[in-house]
Every structure is written in structure tokens, then in C-alpha cells.
Short mmCIF file of C-alpha atoms and ligand atoms in Angstrom, two decimals:
data_model
loop_
_atom_site.label_atom_id
_atom_site.label_comp_id
_atom_site.label_asym_id
_atom_site.label_seq_id
_atom_site.Cartn_x
_atom_site.Cartn_y
_atom_site.Cartn_z
CA MET A 1 -2.35 24.83 20.35
CA PRO A 2 0.85 22.02 20.84
CA THR A 3 -1.02 18.58 21.53
CA VAL A 4 1.73 16.90 24.50
CA ILE A 5 0.65 12.74 24.45
CA ILE A 6 2.46 11.84 27.67
CA ASN A 7 2.50 8.45 28.87
CA ILE A 8 3.45 5.93 25.91
CA LYS A 9 4.28 2.71 26.27
CA GLN A 10 6.51 2.39 23.71
CA LEU A 11 7.14 4.58 20.79
CA VAL A 12 7.99 2.95 17.80
CA ASN A 13 9.92 4.00 14.39
CA VAL A 14 11.00 7.21 15.26
CA ARG A 15 13.77 8.63 12.93
CA GLU A 16 15.78 11.60 13.08
CA GLU A 17 16.90 11.17 9.34
CA ASN A 18 14.56 9.60 6.46
CA LYS A 19 15.62 6.75 4.83
CA LEU A 20 15.08 3.54 3.03
CA LEU A 21 15.64 -0.09 4.51
CA ARG A 22 17.03 -2.41 2.33
CA GLY A 23 18.97 -6.03 3.89
CA LYS A 24 19.98 -6.51 7.49
CA ASP A 25 18.69 -2.68 7.61
CA LEU A 26 15.49 -3.49 8.02
CA ALA A 27 15.61 -5.20 11.64
CA GLU A 28 16.58 -2.12 13.52
CA LEU A 29 13.58 -0.66 14.48
CA PRO A 30 14.23 2.93 16.38
CA ILE A 31 11.75 3.16 19.98
CA ILE A 32 11.73 5.66 23.17
CA ASN A 33 10.51 3.49 25.53
CA ASN A 34 8.46 5.45 28.28
CA ALA A 35 7.68 8.43 26.05
CA PHE A 36 5.90 11.78 25.44
CA LEU A 37 5.10 13.28 21.68
CA VAL A 38 4.33 16.67 21.34
CA ILE A 39 1.92 17.99 18.15
CA GLU A 40 0.84 20.94 16.63
CA ASP A 41 -0.88 21.89 13.49
CA GLY A 42 -0.64 18.45 12.93
CA LEU A 43 2.78 17.38 12.47
CA ILE A 44 5.38 15.88 15.34
CA VAL A 45 7.65 18.66 16.07
CA ASP A 46 8.74 17.33 19.81
CA TYR A 47 9.61 13.88 21.08
CA GLY A 48 11.48 12.52 23.61
CA CYS A 49 11.63 10.55 27.28
CA MET A 50 8.59 10.58 29.41
CA GLU A 51 11.91 10.92 32.94
CA GLU A 52 12.78 14.08 30.49
CA TYR A 53 9.62 16.08 30.72
CA THR A 54 9.00 14.97 34.39
CA THR A 55 11.55 16.18 35.72
CA GLY A 56 10.67 19.52 33.67
CA ASN A 57 14.06 19.27 31.67
CA SER A 58 11.58 19.72 28.63
CA GLN A 59 10.39 23.27 27.62
CA TRP A 60 6.85 20.84 27.21
CA THR A 61 6.29 20.13 30.72
CA ILE A 62 5.93 24.31 31.56
CA ASN A 63 4.08 24.97 28.66
CA ASP A 64 0.56 26.15 30.23
CA LYS A 65 -1.04 26.88 26.35
CA ALA A 66 -0.39 23.19 25.19
CA GLU A 67 -2.64 20.62 25.66
CA THR A 68 -1.98 17.01 27.63
CA ILE A 69 -3.53 13.37 26.31
CA ASP A 70 -2.59 10.33 28.91
CA ALA A 71 -1.52 7.71 26.45
CA ALA A 72 -1.63 5.74 29.67
CA GLY A 73 0.64 3.11 27.90
CA ALA A 74 -0.19 2.63 24.43
CA THR A 75 2.68 2.39 22.48
CA ILE A 76 2.27 4.47 19.63
CA LEU A 77 3.50 3.84 15.09
CA PRO A 78 3.20 6.12 12.76
CA THR A 79 0.22 4.71 10.62
CA TYR A 80 0.42 2.32 7.59
CA CYS A 81 1.11 3.69 3.76
CA ASP A 82 -1.16 1.00 1.75
CA SER A 83 0.70 1.27 -1.42
CA HIS A 84 -0.64 -1.48 -3.82
CA THR A 85 -4.84 -1.37 -3.62
CA HIS A 86 -7.23 -1.22 -6.61
CA ILE A 87 -10.10 0.39 -3.82
CA VAL A 88 -12.10 1.61 -7.24
CA PHE A 89 -14.39 -1.63 -8.09
CA ALA A 90 -18.37 -2.71 -8.35
CA ALA A 91 -19.01 -5.96 -7.22
CA SER A 92 -17.52 -8.44 -4.43
CA ARG A 93 -16.40 -11.69 -5.83
CA GLU A 94 -17.55 -14.45 -3.59
CA ASN A 95 -18.75 -16.50 -6.52
CA GLU A 96 -15.12 -17.28 -8.15
CA PHE A 97 -14.15 -17.16 -4.31
CA VAL A 98 -15.93 -21.28 -4.19
CA ASP A 99 -15.15 -21.13 -7.96
CA LYS A 100 -11.91 -22.09 -6.22
CA ILE A 101 -12.72 -23.95 -3.53
CA ASN A 102 -13.98 -25.69 -5.90
CA GLY A 103 -11.00 -26.24 -7.64
CA LEU A 104 -10.43 -23.97 -10.10
CA SER A 105 -7.40 -21.56 -10.74
CA TYR A 106 -7.44 -18.05 -10.40
CA ALA A 107 -6.01 -18.37 -14.12
CA ASP A 108 -9.07 -21.11 -14.87
CA ILE A 109 -11.81 -18.41 -13.60
CA ALA A 110 -9.88 -15.28 -15.88
CA ALA A 111 -9.91 -18.07 -19.02
CA LYS A 112 -13.74 -18.00 -18.80
CA GLY A 113 -14.20 -14.39 -18.10
CA GLY A 114 -14.35 -14.04 -14.48
CA GLY A 115 -12.09 -12.46 -12.46
CA ILE A 116 -10.37 -8.77 -13.61
CA LEU A 117 -13.42 -9.33 -17.26
CA ASN A 118 -16.30 -9.70 -14.67
CA SER A 119 -15.45 -6.28 -12.37
CA ALA A 120 -14.82 -4.47 -15.26
CA ALA A 121 -18.16 -5.49 -16.98
CA LYS A 122 -19.79 -4.39 -13.53
CA LEU A 123 -17.82 -1.25 -13.12
CA ALA A 124 -18.85 -0.47 -16.58
CA ASN A 125 -22.83 -0.53 -15.21
CA THR A 126 -22.16 1.65 -12.41
CA SER A 127 -22.15 5.70 -12.02
CA GLU A 128 -18.96 7.31 -10.77
CA ASN A 129 -21.00 8.58 -7.80
CA ASP A 130 -21.88 5.33 -5.77
CA LEU A 131 -18.22 4.08 -7.40
CA PHE A 132 -16.99 7.18 -5.68
CA ASP A 133 -19.15 6.24 -2.31
CA MET A 134 -18.48 2.49 -2.21
CA ALA A 135 -14.20 3.38 -2.37
CA TYR A 136 -15.07 6.10 0.06
CA ASN A 137 -16.24 4.14 3.03
CA ARG A 138 -13.78 1.56 2.05
CA LEU A 139 -11.82 4.79 2.68
CA GLN A 140 -13.27 5.05 6.19
CA GLN A 141 -13.21 1.02 6.92
CA LEU A 142 -9.34 1.13 6.13
CA MET A 143 -8.46 4.61 8.59
CA GLN A 144 -9.87 2.85 11.52
CA LEU A 145 -7.12 -0.18 10.87
CA GLY A 146 -4.38 1.97 11.38
CA THR A 147 -3.88 3.14 6.96
CA GLY A 148 -2.64 6.52 6.77
CA ALA A 149 -1.85 7.61 3.49
CA ILE A 150 -3.32 4.91 0.45
CA GLU A 151 -2.31 4.01 -2.97
CA ILE A 152 -4.89 3.12 -5.53
CA LYS A 153 -4.77 2.13 -9.34
CA SER A 154 -7.56 2.42 -11.96
CA GLY A 155 -7.66 -1.67 -14.09
CA TYR A 156 -11.57 -2.45 -13.92
CA GLY A 157 -11.91 -0.32 -16.59
CA LEU A 158 -9.92 -1.19 -19.25
CA SER A 159 -11.67 1.62 -21.75
CA LEU A 160 -11.53 5.04 -22.77
CA GLU A 161 -14.80 6.05 -20.47
CA ASN A 162 -14.47 3.51 -17.08
CA GLU A 163 -10.57 4.38 -17.31
CA LEU A 164 -11.22 7.72 -16.37
CA LYS A 165 -14.26 7.22 -14.88
CA ILE A 166 -12.14 5.37 -11.85
CA LEU A 167 -9.67 8.15 -11.91
CA ARG A 168 -11.83 11.00 -11.54
CA VAL A 169 -13.02 8.62 -8.64
CA ILE A 170 -9.67 8.89 -7.46
CA LYS A 171 -9.55 11.63 -8.33
CA ARG A 172 -12.36 12.97 -5.84
CA LEU A 173 -10.72 10.99 -3.02
CA LYS A 174 -7.54 12.93 -3.04
CA ASP A 175 -9.98 16.48 -2.59
CA VAL A 176 -11.68 15.05 0.08
CA SER A 177 -9.55 12.60 1.87
CA LEU A 178 -8.09 13.56 5.15
CA ILE A 179 -5.51 10.72 3.72
CA PRO A 180 -2.92 11.33 1.27
CA VAL A 181 -3.69 9.20 -1.83
CA LYS A 182 -1.71 8.39 -4.87
CA ALA A 183 -3.33 7.30 -7.87
CA THR A 184 -1.80 4.88 -10.65
CA PHE A 185 -3.24 4.14 -13.89
CA LEU A 186 -3.24 -0.28 -14.45
CA GLY A 187 -5.24 0.16 -18.17
CA ALA A 188 -2.89 -2.71 -19.32
CA HIS A 189 -4.73 -5.50 -15.88
CA ALA A 190 -6.29 -7.69 -18.83
CA PHE A 191 -6.99 -7.20 -22.63
CA PRO A 192 -11.28 -6.48 -23.26
CA ILE A 193 -12.66 -9.89 -24.50
CA ALA A 194 -13.31 -7.53 -28.03
CA TYR A 195 -9.33 -7.44 -27.83
CA LYS A 196 -9.23 -10.26 -27.15
CA GLU A 197 -8.22 -11.20 -30.97
CA ASN A 198 -6.13 -8.05 -31.88
CA LYS A 199 -3.73 -7.12 -28.80
CA GLN A 200 -2.04 -4.21 -30.62
CA GLY A 201 -5.83 -2.36 -31.13
CA TYR A 202 -6.23 -2.20 -27.51
CA ILE A 203 -2.50 -1.18 -26.56
CA ASP A 204 -2.88 1.15 -29.46
CA ILE A 205 -5.67 2.60 -27.09
CA ILE A 206 -4.11 2.56 -23.88
CA ILE A 207 -1.48 5.07 -25.72
CA ASN A 208 -2.86 7.02 -27.89
CA GLU A 209 -6.17 7.67 -25.84
CA MET A 210 -6.01 7.42 -22.72
CA ILE A 211 -2.59 8.00 -21.77
CA PRO A 212 -2.51 11.57 -23.39
CA ALA A 213 -6.45 12.14 -21.89
CA ILE A 214 -5.15 10.70 -18.30
CA ALA A 215 -2.40 13.86 -18.18
CA LYS A 216 -4.67 16.63 -19.81
CA GLU A 217 -6.44 15.90 -16.92
CA ASN A 218 -3.21 15.19 -14.22
CA LEU A 219 -5.13 12.20 -13.34
CA ALA A 220 -2.58 9.56 -11.85
CA ASP A 221 1.07 9.71 -10.60
CA TYR A 222 2.07 6.09 -12.06
CA ILE A 223 2.26 4.34 -14.36
CA ASP A 224 1.38 0.50 -13.88
CA ALA A 225 0.51 -3.16 -15.75
CA PHE A 226 -0.02 -6.14 -14.85
CA CYS A 227 3.06 -8.29 -16.64
CA GLU A 228 2.51 -12.09 -16.85
CA GLU A 229 1.83 -14.64 -19.14
CA GLY A 230 -1.73 -14.43 -20.84
CA PHE A 231 -1.93 -10.85 -19.44
CA PHE A 232 0.43 -8.38 -20.41
CA SER A 233 3.68 -9.79 -22.08
CA ILE A 234 7.66 -8.22 -21.07
CA GLN A 235 7.24 -6.19 -24.70
CA GLN A 236 3.86 -4.34 -24.45
CA THR A 237 4.24 -3.80 -21.10
CA GLU A 238 7.83 -2.01 -21.89
CA THR A 239 6.01 -0.11 -24.89
CA ILE A 240 3.67 0.85 -22.04
CA CYS A 241 5.81 1.73 -19.63
CA ASN A 242 7.36 3.73 -21.78
CA ALA A 243 4.31 5.61 -22.65
CA GLY A 244 3.57 6.72 -20.22
CA ILE A 245 6.80 7.76 -19.07
CA ALA A 246 6.96 9.93 -21.63
CA ALA A 247 3.54 12.07 -20.02
CA GLY A 248 5.55 11.98 -17.02
CA LEU A 249 4.38 9.02 -15.17
CA LYS A 250 6.52 6.63 -12.48
CA VAL A 251 5.97 3.21 -12.79
CA LYS A 252 4.78 0.14 -10.62
CA ILE A 253 4.68 -3.13 -12.38
CA HIS A 254 2.03 -6.11 -10.73
CA ALA A 255 5.57 -8.83 -12.03
CA ASN A 256 5.73 -12.24 -10.59
CA GLN A 257 2.87 -13.03 -9.10
CA LEU A 258 2.15 -16.67 -10.94
CA SER A 259 5.58 -16.78 -13.29
CA SER A 260 8.84 -16.10 -13.28
CA THR A 261 9.10 -14.26 -16.82
CA GLY A 262 11.15 -11.14 -16.59
CA ALA A 263 9.17 -8.75 -14.83
CA VAL A 264 11.04 -7.50 -12.08
CA GLN A 265 14.65 -6.98 -14.45
CA LEU A 266 12.22 -4.45 -16.61
CA GLY A 267 11.14 -2.67 -14.02
CA VAL A 268 14.51 -2.59 -13.14
CA LYS A 269 15.23 -1.66 -16.35
CA LEU A 270 12.66 1.33 -16.76
CA ASN A 271 13.93 2.47 -13.25
CA ALA A 272 10.31 1.99 -11.57
CA LEU A 273 9.11 2.91 -8.63
CA SER A 274 8.46 -0.48 -7.29
CA VAL A 275 7.72 -3.84 -8.09
CA ASP A 276 4.87 -5.40 -6.12
CA HIS A 277 3.34 -8.99 -5.69
CA LEU A 278 7.24 -11.45 -6.05
CA GLU A 279 6.17 -14.87 -5.35
CA MET A 280 7.50 -16.23 -8.65
CA MET A 281 11.23 -15.50 -8.35
CA ASP A 282 14.39 -16.87 -9.44
CA ASP A 283 17.80 -15.99 -9.03
CA ASP A 284 18.00 -13.43 -11.57
CA ALA A 285 15.31 -11.29 -10.50
CA ILE A 286 16.38 -10.88 -6.92
CA ASN A 287 19.92 -10.28 -7.44
CA SER A 288 18.51 -7.21 -10.12
CA LEU A 289 16.37 -6.09 -8.05
CA ALA A 290 19.01 -6.03 -5.03
CA SER A 291 21.43 -4.22 -7.17
CA SER A 292 18.74 -1.80 -8.18
CA ASN A 293 16.81 1.30 -6.40
CA THR A 294 13.22 0.08 -7.82
CA ILE A 295 11.73 -1.64 -3.92
CA GLY A 296 9.72 -4.57 -3.99
CA THR A 297 6.73 -4.43 -2.39
CA LEU A 298 5.22 -8.04 -1.23
CA LEU A 299 1.02 -8.48 -1.20
CA PRO A 300 0.94 -11.86 0.74
CA THR A 301 -2.05 -11.95 1.52
CA ALA A 302 -2.99 -12.37 -2.78
CA ALA A 303 -0.92 -15.31 -2.00
CA PHE A 304 -2.70 -16.30 1.34
CA PHE A 305 -6.06 -15.85 -1.00
CA LEU A 306 -5.21 -18.02 -4.21
CA ARG A 307 -3.18 -20.72 -2.21
CA MET A 308 -0.10 -19.55 -3.82
CA ASP A 309 4.17 -19.43 -2.35
CA TYR A 310 4.37 -17.08 -0.14
CA GLN A 311 6.68 -14.14 -1.77
CA PRO A 312 10.85 -15.16 -0.33
CA ALA A 313 11.01 -12.58 2.22
CA ARG A 314 13.79 -14.12 3.26
CA LYS A 315 15.79 -14.37 0.42
CA LEU A 316 14.95 -10.60 -0.90
CA ILE A 317 15.92 -9.88 2.45
CA GLU A 318 19.26 -11.13 2.51
CA ALA A 319 19.53 -10.72 -1.62
CA GLY A 320 19.54 -6.86 0.14
CA CYS A 321 16.60 -6.19 -1.68
CA ALA A 322 14.04 -2.71 -0.47
CA ILE A 323 10.90 -4.42 0.73
CA ALA A 324 8.16 -2.81 1.26
CA LEU A 325 3.94 -4.38 2.33
CA ALA A 326 0.86 -3.63 0.80
CA THR A 327 -2.27 -5.44 0.84
CA ASP A 328 -3.19 -5.34 -2.60
CA TYR A 329 -7.17 -4.76 -1.42
CA ASN A 330 -9.12 -5.44 -4.67
CA PRO A 331 -12.42 -8.15 -4.69
CA GLY A 332 -10.04 -10.84 -7.15
CA SER A 333 -7.16 -12.22 -5.25
CA SER A 334 -7.02 -9.57 -1.81
CA PRO A 335 -10.86 -8.56 -0.86
CA SER A 336 -9.61 -7.36 2.34
CA GLY A 337 -6.79 -3.69 2.83
CA ASN A 338 -6.79 -4.80 6.88
CA MET A 339 -2.08 -3.50 7.10
CA ASN A 340 -2.10 -5.33 10.54
CA PHE A 341 -3.46 -9.21 8.70
CA VAL A 342 -0.17 -8.75 6.24
CA ASN A 343 1.80 -7.81 8.48
CA ALA A 344 1.18 -10.86 10.98
CA ILE A 345 1.00 -13.60 7.50
CA SER A 346 4.46 -11.65 6.93
CA CYS A 347 5.39 -12.82 10.44
CA ILE A 348 4.15 -16.26 10.28
CA GLN A 349 4.57 -17.00 6.82
CA MET A 350 7.15 -15.79 5.38
CA LYS A 351 9.08 -15.48 8.08
CA MET A 352 9.69 -11.54 8.19
CA LEU A 353 11.03 -10.54 12.25
CA PRO A 354 7.86 -7.86 14.06
CA GLU A 355 10.25 -4.96 13.10
CA GLU A 356 11.24 -6.11 9.60
CA VAL A 357 7.12 -6.23 8.85
CA ILE A 358 6.69 -2.47 10.43
CA ASN A 359 9.89 -1.17 8.85
CA ALA A 360 8.58 -2.67 6.12
CA SER A 361 4.33 -1.06 6.30
CA THR A 362 5.56 2.62 7.46
CA ILE A 363 8.88 3.80 6.12
CA ASN A 364 9.41 1.89 3.03
CA ALA A 365 6.12 1.90 2.39
CA ALA A 366 6.01 4.99 2.80
CA TYR A 367 8.67 5.63 -0.22
CA ALA A 368 7.10 2.68 -2.55
CA MET A 369 4.10 6.37 -3.03
CA GLU A 370 6.68 8.78 -1.80
CA VAL A 371 5.11 10.07 0.83
CA GLU A 372 8.50 9.74 2.56
CA ASN A 373 9.03 13.31 3.56
CA GLU A 374 5.50 13.55 5.44
CA LEU A 375 4.52 9.78 6.16
CA GLY A 376 6.01 6.63 7.18
CA SER A 377 7.60 7.19 10.50
CA ILE A 378 7.80 9.53 14.00
CA THR A 379 9.75 12.61 12.30
CA LYS A 380 10.00 16.05 13.52
CA GLY A 381 7.94 17.70 10.91
CA LYS A 382 5.69 15.06 9.33
CA LYS A 383 2.25 14.70 9.49
CA ALA A 384 1.03 12.81 13.00
CA ASN A 385 -0.89 10.20 11.05
CA LEU A 386 -0.56 8.00 14.73
CA ILE A 387 -1.66 3.85 15.62
CA PHE A 388 -2.50 4.32 19.43
CA THR A 389 -2.64 0.39 20.36
CA LYS A 390 -4.49 -1.34 22.66
CA PRO A 391 -2.48 -2.36 26.55
CA ILE A 392 0.42 -4.72 24.36
CA ALA A 393 3.16 -6.12 26.48
CA SER A 394 5.78 -5.94 23.67
CA LEU A 395 5.40 -4.91 20.21
CA ALA A 396 5.42 -8.57 18.84
CA TYR A 397 2.37 -8.84 19.93
CA LEU A 398 1.01 -6.87 17.15
CA PRO A 399 1.35 -9.86 15.00
CA TYR A 400 1.17 -12.75 17.10
CA SER A 401 -2.42 -12.27 17.98
CA PHE A 402 -3.65 -12.04 14.75
CA GLY A 403 -6.58 -11.38 13.89
CA THR A 404 -7.61 -9.67 16.89
CA ASN A 405 -7.19 -6.35 16.36
CA LEU A 406 -5.25 -3.96 18.29
CA ILE A 407 -6.01 -0.58 17.10
CA ASP A 408 -7.18 1.74 20.05
CA LYS A 409 -7.63 4.87 18.08
CA VAL A 410 -6.14 6.38 15.05
CA MET A 411 -4.29 9.64 14.70
CA ILE A 412 -4.77 11.52 11.60
CA ASN A 413 -3.28 15.04 10.89
CA GLY A 414 -3.00 15.57 14.56
CA GLU A 415 -6.79 14.65 15.13
CA PHE A 416 -8.69 11.45 16.79
CA VAL A 417 -11.34 9.30 13.33
O1 LIG B 1 -2.94 -7.47 -8.06
N1 LIG B 1 -2.71 -9.34 -10.78
C1 LIG B 1 -3.57 -8.32 -10.92
N2 LIG B 1 -4.45 -7.50 -10.33
C2 LIG B 1 -5.07 -7.91 -8.57
C3 LIG B 1 -5.78 -9.25 -9.08
C4 LIG B 1 -6.91 -8.43 -9.87
C5 LIG B 1 -8.12 -9.33 -9.54
O2 LIG B 1 -8.31 -10.15 -9.47
O3 LIG B 1 -9.69 -8.61 -9.65
C6 LIG B 1 -3.77 -8.49 -8.25
O4 LIG B 1 -3.51 -9.89 -7.50
FE1 LIG B 2 -2.73 -5.50 -7.58
#
């Protein structure tokens, strides 16, 4: 039976056709004021102005088999796509948060065995079932915050056994979750302590043991690497990504977070789906990204949490880059999966416009995790994964009123969750 949602104050990001948005197109956000929307079998099947509906110029007005939901002036947006997270982790790291307050840097903490290695040690002692339960609970909370698709990375395993453990948890999440889940293999997140003096030894394990095992069980969609001084060099990243490509995985790279060393250009060369972070961008990196098909995914809450410079969003947009936004939800650099806050901070600190942040967190983010044919906009045939806001005066009120939860209800596949 179709469901007709009536009295929608603003129906946001209504698009007949899919398009990855770059440059100034990011500021164009198509909206229908005073709208209705029709859902059938969990999919969007029609939409239009309330005027059409009330004057009987719509087939839905007289369709007595349709159920009606009165949105009572709510604004409706497509749910967010969070294309970069690490939500399978065993424990929080608020002790390091305090260390940082006391003056240590992210790199200092990593060098003394904290950071990613700390998370890996805890994960090694946690069962697959417990990891699943924790990640499942996080996912339920994120859906309430408006996330309607999620990408999740491994990378706190750093051994064959534990990387597979995380990826099997992600596979179980894919199987049971109401929202699309994409899996990324991030074995190249840090060198385990035992391989500190034998880096090639760990790279050999990634290439000769982990990737074949992952391919055999079909556990990943993407391969990622933390390409950074003190982590994986350009050359090491390229070797690892090429092994992933040979096994059928597309590339995503943690690029230019702490330094500008050519990671973005490498991502472009490898035809990466996205290069993510981008705090430290020089002109070469910006131009390379702008003239490529690779999406630049900005993770401003990581910069916020680590007290780093924000990503140069305006420069990237002016250069014509395709920009997406994501949370980077992880226990070390962004212990929050709140896309509403990502949008707010992107407006406040990176001077992105409200229209730009909504496009970057919905349609472009859908492209950054290859769910653009099912999510990311209000388009006929796409899934009815929708955010219903509380009464708001205008769309800009969402990022303006940061820290206030303005989501009233979230619908996934046409059902409220
Ligand atoms: O995306 N930069 C590398 N990886 C994560 C942080 C991981 C951690 O500190 O646990 C990130 O910020
Ligand atoms: Fe990350």
C-alpha cells in the first residue's frame, strides 16, 4: 500500500537525475516548498507540491488505498551517508584525550604505543560477538542521528586473525542492518609493534595473507591505507593498494591528515573512489584532486578533536573538487558519529554554505560509498531513508543551531525507526 506524506514544509535535495557535485554546483540544493511525497515498498515513487495534491491534480489525492502521514510542517531531507567510519572498536580512549589536554600531540601518543596500537591491543582481547554487539549498538544510535548508510573500516586488528575478526563483524552488520553497510579493509592503519623494525614483513602479511583471505570470504568492498609520515609511505601505500586492486577492491586513502606528502596525488593515480581527511593540502594536491574523478572526503570533526587546522573547503570548492563530508567516527580522533555536527562545524569553521554541507553529506557522500543509485537524494526509485526535522524556520537553522537535536524522526526503507 502506498504511503503519502503530506504538509512537508520543505522537501530537500529533490533530483530527477544523479550527479556527483563539484565546485559551484555544490551550492545548488533543489527544494520543493510545501510538498508531498509518496512511498511504496520502501521506495520513493512520487513527489510534488501540496497545491497539486489539495486541488486533486494528483493521482494520490483520490487514491483511497493510500495511507496518509501528516508531516505537520516538518522539513524532510534524505538521510546522511557516512562514508568514513571505524565503528568496530573495543574500547574508548578518553585517557589519551586527557593526555592531549596535557600537551601531547596525536603523533606523540602514537609513538608511545597509544593511539591505533592501543585500540588494537584492546580489540585483540575482545570476542567477535562482543565487538558485534558494541558496533550494532553504535549503528542504532547513528540511525537516530540521521545516518542512512555507513562505510566501516577494519584497521584495529593489525594481524590476520584480528583484521578478519573485524571484517566478519562488518559482514554481520551488513546482513542484519536496515541500512546499507560498506566494508573497507584498513590493515595498513599502523605497523604492529612486533614489526617496527621489519616493516616489509608486515606489508608481506597484508599482501600475501590478509588480502587473499579477505577476497576468499568476500569480506571487503574497498582497500584503505593511512598514508602518512610514521605510518605508511607513498611507496608502501601504492604497493598495498595495488594488491587490493588486483583482488577486486577499489581504493580509499587516509590522505594528507598530518602532512602533505603526495598521498592525494597517489589516490588520483590509483583512481581512488575517495581520498579522505585532507587537512594539509598544498596547491599541487588541490589541483590534482580537482582534475580527477576522485572524491575529497573532509572529516572536520577529526580536525576539531585533534585541534588541527581545518580542511581548506573553500579552496577545494573553488578549484572545482567534488567534496563529501563524513564523521570518521573512531575512538582516537573523532569519537562521534553525528553527521549533524559535521555539517554544523563545516559551516562554522570551513565556511561551507548550508546548501553545500547538505549536498556533501547526502548525494556526494552516497557517491563516496557507491550507494548513489539507492540513496543520497529525493529521487523516484531511491530508498525512502528520510530525516523528518522538528519545526525549523529555514534550512540554515540546522547547522546554525549546532548541538541541538533537530531531528524528530528517521524513516528507513519507508518505516520509522
Ligand atoms: O581516521 N588517521 C588515521 N586513522 C584514524 C584515527 C585512528 C585512531 O586514532 O584510532 C583517523 O583519524
Ligand atoms: Fe579514519
